[in-house]
Coordinates of C-alpha atoms and ligand atoms in Angstrom, one line a residue:
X20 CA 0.0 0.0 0.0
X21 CA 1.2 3.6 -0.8
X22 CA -0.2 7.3 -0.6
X23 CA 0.8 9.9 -2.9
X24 CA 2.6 12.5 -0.2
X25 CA 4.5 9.6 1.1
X26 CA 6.4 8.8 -2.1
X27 CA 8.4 6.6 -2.2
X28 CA 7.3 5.1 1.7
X29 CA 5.5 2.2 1.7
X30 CA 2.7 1.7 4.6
X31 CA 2.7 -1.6 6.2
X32 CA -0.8 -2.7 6.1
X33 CA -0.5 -4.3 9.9
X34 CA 1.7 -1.9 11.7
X35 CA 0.3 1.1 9.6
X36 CA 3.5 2.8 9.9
X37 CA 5.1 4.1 7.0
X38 CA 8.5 2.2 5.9
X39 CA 11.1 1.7 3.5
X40 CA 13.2 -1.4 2.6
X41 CA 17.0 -2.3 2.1
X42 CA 17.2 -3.6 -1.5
X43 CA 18.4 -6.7 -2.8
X44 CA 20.0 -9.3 0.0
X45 CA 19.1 -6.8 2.5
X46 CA 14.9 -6.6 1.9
X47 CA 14.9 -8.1 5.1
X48 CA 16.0 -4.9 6.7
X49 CA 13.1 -1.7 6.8
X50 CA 13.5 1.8 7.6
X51 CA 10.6 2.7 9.9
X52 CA 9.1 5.7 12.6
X53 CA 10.7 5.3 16.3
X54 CA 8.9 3.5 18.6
X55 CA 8.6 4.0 22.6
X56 CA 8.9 -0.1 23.0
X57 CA 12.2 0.6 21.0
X58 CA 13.7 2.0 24.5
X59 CA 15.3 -1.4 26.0
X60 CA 17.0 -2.5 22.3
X61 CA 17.8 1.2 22.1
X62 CA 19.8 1.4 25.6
X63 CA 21.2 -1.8 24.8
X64 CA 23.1 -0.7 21.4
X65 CA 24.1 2.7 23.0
X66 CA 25.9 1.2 25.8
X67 CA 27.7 -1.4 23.4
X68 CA 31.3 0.3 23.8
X69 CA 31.5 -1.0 19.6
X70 CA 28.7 1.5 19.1
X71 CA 29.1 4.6 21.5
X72 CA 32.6 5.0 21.5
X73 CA 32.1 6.1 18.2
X74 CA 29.0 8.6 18.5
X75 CA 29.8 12.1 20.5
X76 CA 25.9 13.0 21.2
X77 CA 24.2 10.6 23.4
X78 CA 25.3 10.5 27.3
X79 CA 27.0 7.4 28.5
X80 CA 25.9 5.8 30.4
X81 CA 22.7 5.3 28.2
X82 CA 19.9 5.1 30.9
X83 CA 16.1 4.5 30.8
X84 CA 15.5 8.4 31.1
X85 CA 17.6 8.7 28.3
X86 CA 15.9 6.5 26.2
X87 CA 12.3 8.0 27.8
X88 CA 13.7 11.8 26.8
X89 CA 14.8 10.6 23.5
X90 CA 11.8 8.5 22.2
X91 CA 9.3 10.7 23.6
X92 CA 10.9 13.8 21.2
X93 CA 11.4 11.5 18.0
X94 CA 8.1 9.8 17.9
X95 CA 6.5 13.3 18.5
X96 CA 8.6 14.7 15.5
X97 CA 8.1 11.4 12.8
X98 CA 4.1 11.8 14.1
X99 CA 3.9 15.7 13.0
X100 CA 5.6 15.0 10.1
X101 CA 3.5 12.7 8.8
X102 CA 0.4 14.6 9.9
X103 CA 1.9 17.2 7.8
X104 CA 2.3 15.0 4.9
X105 CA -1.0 13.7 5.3
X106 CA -3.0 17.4 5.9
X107 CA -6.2 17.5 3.3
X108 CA -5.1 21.1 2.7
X109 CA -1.6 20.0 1.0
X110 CA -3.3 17.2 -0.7
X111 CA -3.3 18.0 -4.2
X112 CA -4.3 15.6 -7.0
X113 CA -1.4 15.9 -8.9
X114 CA 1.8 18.3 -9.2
X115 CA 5.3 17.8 -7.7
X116 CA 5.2 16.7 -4.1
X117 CA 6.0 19.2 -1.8
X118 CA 9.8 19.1 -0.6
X119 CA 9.9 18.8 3.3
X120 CA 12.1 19.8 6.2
X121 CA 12.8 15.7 7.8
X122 CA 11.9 12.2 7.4
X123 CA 9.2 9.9 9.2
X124 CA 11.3 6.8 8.8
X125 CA 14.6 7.1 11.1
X126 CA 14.9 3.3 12.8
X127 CA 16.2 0.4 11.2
X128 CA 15.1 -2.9 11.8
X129 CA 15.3 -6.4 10.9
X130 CA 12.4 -8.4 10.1
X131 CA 12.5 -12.2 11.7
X132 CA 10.9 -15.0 9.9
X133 CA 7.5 -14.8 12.4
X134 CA 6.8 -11.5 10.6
X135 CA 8.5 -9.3 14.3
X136 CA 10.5 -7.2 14.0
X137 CA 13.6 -6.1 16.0
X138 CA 15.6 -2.5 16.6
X139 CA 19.2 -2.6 15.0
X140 CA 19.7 1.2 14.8
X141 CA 19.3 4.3 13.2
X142 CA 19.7 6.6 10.5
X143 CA 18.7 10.2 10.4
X144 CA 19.6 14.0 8.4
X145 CA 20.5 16.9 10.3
X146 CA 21.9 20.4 9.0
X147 CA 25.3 21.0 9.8
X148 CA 26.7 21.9 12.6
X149 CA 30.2 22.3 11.2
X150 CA 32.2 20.5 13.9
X151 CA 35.9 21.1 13.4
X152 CA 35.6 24.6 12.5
X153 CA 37.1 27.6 14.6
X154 CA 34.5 28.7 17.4
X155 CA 33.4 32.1 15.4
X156 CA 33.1 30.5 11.8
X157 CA 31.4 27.4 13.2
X158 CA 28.5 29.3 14.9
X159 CA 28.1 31.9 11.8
X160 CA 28.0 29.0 8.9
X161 CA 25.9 27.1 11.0
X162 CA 23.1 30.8 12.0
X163 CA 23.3 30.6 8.6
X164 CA 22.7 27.2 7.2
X165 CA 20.3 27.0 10.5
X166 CA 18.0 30.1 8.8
X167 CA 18.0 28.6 4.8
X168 CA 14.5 28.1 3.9
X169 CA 12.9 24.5 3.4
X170 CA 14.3 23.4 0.2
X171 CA 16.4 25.7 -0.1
X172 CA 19.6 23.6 -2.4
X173 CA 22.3 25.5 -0.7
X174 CA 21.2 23.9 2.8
X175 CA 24.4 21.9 4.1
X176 CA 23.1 18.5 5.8
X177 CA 24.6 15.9 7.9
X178 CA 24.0 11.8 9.1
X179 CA 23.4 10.5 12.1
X180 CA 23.6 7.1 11.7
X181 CA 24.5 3.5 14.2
X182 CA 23.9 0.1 13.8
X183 CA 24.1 -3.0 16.1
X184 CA 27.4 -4.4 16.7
X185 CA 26.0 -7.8 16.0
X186 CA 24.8 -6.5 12.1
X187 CA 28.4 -4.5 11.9
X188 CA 30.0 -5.5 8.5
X189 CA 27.0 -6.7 6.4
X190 CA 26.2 -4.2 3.9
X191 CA 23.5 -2.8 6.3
X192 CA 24.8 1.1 6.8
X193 CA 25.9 1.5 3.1
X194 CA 22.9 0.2 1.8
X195 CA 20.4 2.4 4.4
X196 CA 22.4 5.8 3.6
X197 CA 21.8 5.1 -0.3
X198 CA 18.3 4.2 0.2
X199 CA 17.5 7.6 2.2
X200 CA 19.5 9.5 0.3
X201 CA 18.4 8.9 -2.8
X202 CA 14.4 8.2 -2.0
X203 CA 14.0 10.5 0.6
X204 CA 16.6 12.9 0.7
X205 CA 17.3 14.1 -2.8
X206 CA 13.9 14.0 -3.9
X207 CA 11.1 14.8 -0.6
X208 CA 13.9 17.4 1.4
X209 CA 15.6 19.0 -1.4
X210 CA 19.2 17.7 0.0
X211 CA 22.2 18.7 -2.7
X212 CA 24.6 18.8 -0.4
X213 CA 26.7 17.4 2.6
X214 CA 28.9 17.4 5.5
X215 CA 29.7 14.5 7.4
X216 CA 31.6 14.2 10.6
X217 CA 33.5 10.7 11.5
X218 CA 35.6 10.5 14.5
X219 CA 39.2 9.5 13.2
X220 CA 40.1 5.5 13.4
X221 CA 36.5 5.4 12.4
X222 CA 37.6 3.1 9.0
X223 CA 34.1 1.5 9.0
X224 CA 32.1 4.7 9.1
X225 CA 34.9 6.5 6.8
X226 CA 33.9 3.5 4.1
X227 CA 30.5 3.7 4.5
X228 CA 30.4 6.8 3.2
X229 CA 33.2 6.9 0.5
X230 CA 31.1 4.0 -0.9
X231 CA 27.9 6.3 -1.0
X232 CA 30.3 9.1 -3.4
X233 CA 31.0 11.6 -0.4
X234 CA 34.7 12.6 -0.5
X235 CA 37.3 13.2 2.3
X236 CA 38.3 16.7 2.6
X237 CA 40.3 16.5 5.8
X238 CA 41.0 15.4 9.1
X239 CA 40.9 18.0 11.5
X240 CA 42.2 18.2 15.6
X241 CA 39.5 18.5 17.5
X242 CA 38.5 18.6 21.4
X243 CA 35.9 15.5 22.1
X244 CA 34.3 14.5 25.5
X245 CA 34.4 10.9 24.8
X246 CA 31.0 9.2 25.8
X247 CA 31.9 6.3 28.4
X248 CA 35.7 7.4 29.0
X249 CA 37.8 10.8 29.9
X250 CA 38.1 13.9 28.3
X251 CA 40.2 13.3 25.2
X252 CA 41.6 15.2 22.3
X253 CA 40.4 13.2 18.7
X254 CA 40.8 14.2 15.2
X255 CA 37.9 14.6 13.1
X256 CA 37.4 13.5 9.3
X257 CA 35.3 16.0 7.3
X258 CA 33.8 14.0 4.4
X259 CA 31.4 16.3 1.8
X260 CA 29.1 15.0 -0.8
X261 CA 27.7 17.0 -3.7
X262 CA 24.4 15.7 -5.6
X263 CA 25.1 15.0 -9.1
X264 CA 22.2 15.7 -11.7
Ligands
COA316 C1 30.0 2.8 11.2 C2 28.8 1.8 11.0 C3 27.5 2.7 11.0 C4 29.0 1.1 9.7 O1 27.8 0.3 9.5 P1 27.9 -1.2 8.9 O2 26.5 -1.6 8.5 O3 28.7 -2.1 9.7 O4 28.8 -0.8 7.6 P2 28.9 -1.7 6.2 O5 28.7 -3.1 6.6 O6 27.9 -1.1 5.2 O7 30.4 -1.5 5.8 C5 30.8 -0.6 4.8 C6 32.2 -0.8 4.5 O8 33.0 -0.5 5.7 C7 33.8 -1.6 6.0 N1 33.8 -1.6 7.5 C8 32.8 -1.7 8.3 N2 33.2 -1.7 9.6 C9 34.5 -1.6 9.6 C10 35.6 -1.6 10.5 N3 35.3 -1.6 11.8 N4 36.8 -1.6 10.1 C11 37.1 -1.6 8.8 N5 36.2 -1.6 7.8 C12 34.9 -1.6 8.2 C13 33.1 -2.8 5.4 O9 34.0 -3.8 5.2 C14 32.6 -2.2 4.2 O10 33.6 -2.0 3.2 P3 33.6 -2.9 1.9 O11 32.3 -2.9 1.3 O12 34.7 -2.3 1.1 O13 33.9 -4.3 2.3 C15 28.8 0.8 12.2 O14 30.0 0.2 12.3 C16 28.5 1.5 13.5 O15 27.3 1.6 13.9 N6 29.5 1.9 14.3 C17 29.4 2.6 15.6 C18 28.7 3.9 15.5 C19 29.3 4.8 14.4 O16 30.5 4.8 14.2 N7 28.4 5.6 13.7 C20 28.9 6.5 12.7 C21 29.2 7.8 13.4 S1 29.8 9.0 12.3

């Protein structure tokens, strides 16, 4: 089942939630809205040391209130947007589809052979926030890129993205950033360009996205609070990617 101002989700005619799907090998593997029963699965990845050593955002440890805090924003978010997908006054017959400012579909998951499902991680665009710049620049480029309009081609936009340790090397990431990208991102948020931040020694996310055409421009010193250890000073690789007509 599909609606127009989803294009390209799918719905699932059970769940009702709108979704998309790995290709190939991977079918098995959907892109769907958070879910609040994702909160155990979800504390359990974020407190693999494989998984948050590499991600600067969430608090370590990962606790239940975390989780709560987290969920509760993400599900409000994926549920406005699609409200505002779905609002009779937008509808219109026929015409481009209206370019938006996020995406419904953020969680990964892998569906098991009883037709469940299970949390493996997450995948989700941001604007920029220029990490690695100097102080001044960094806040000005990102007042800037922060007050572009929806749509707007010269908006500069980042990934968010982690996967379960136990699905680490299968295809999953590389395949999930493509599928975004280019159902969701180039054509329902307008996204032409990119900026993606990897901490350095992170090979695995490096690859992920030199497979998916970004380029590395540098590798840049930078100040990191490490989730789950000390205070430590990391190096940061700037990758960029440039949509190509
Ligand atoms: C980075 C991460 C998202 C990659 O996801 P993934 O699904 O395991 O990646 P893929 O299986 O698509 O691998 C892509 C490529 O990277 C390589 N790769 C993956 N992990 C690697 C690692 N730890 N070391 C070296 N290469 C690695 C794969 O071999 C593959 O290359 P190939 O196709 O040339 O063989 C995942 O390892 C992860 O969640 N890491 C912790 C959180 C994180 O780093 N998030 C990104 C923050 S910027």
């Amino acid at each position: 089942m599909t609606h127009r101002m989803l294009h390209p989700l799918l719905i699932n005619a059970h769940t009702k939630e709108p979704y998309l799907q790995l290709p190939g090998r991977l079918h098995n593997i959907i892109i769907t809205p958070p879910r609040m029963s994702d909160a155990a699965p979800l504390i359990s990845v974020l407190n693999d040391p494989a998984v948050c050593n590499w991600l600067e955002a969430p608090p370590y440890p990962y606790l239940p209130e975390h989780a709560d805090w987290w969920l509760t924003n993400e599900v409000k978010k994926a549920d406005e947007m699609m409200r505002r997908l779905m609002d009779t006054e937008t509808l219109e017959l026929d015409g481009p589809l209206p370019v938006v400012d996020g995406c419904p579909v953020s969680h990964l998951r892998e569906i098991q052979e009883d037709g469940t499902d299970t949390f493996l991680g997450a995948i989700s665009f941001r604007r920029c926030c220029f990490q690695g710049e100097e102080p001044e620049l960094r806040s000005r480029l990102q007042k800037e890129n922060d007050e572009r309009l929806v749509g707007d081609p010269q908006i500069i936009w980042c990934i968010g993205d982690y996967v379960a340790s136990s699905h680490h090397g299968r295809g999953i990431m590389s395949a999930a950033v493509s599928t975004l990208l280019t159902e969701w991102g180039v054509p329902r948020m307008g996204i032409r360009r990119m900026r993606v931040e990897t901490a350095a020694g992170n090979v695995g996310s490096v690859r992920v996205f030199q497979k998916n055409g970004f380029v590395l421009e540098k590798l840049v010193e930078t100040e990191r609070i490490k989730t789950n250890y000390s205070e430590e000073t990391y190096g940061t690789n700037i990758l960029w990617w440039e949509h190509k007509e």
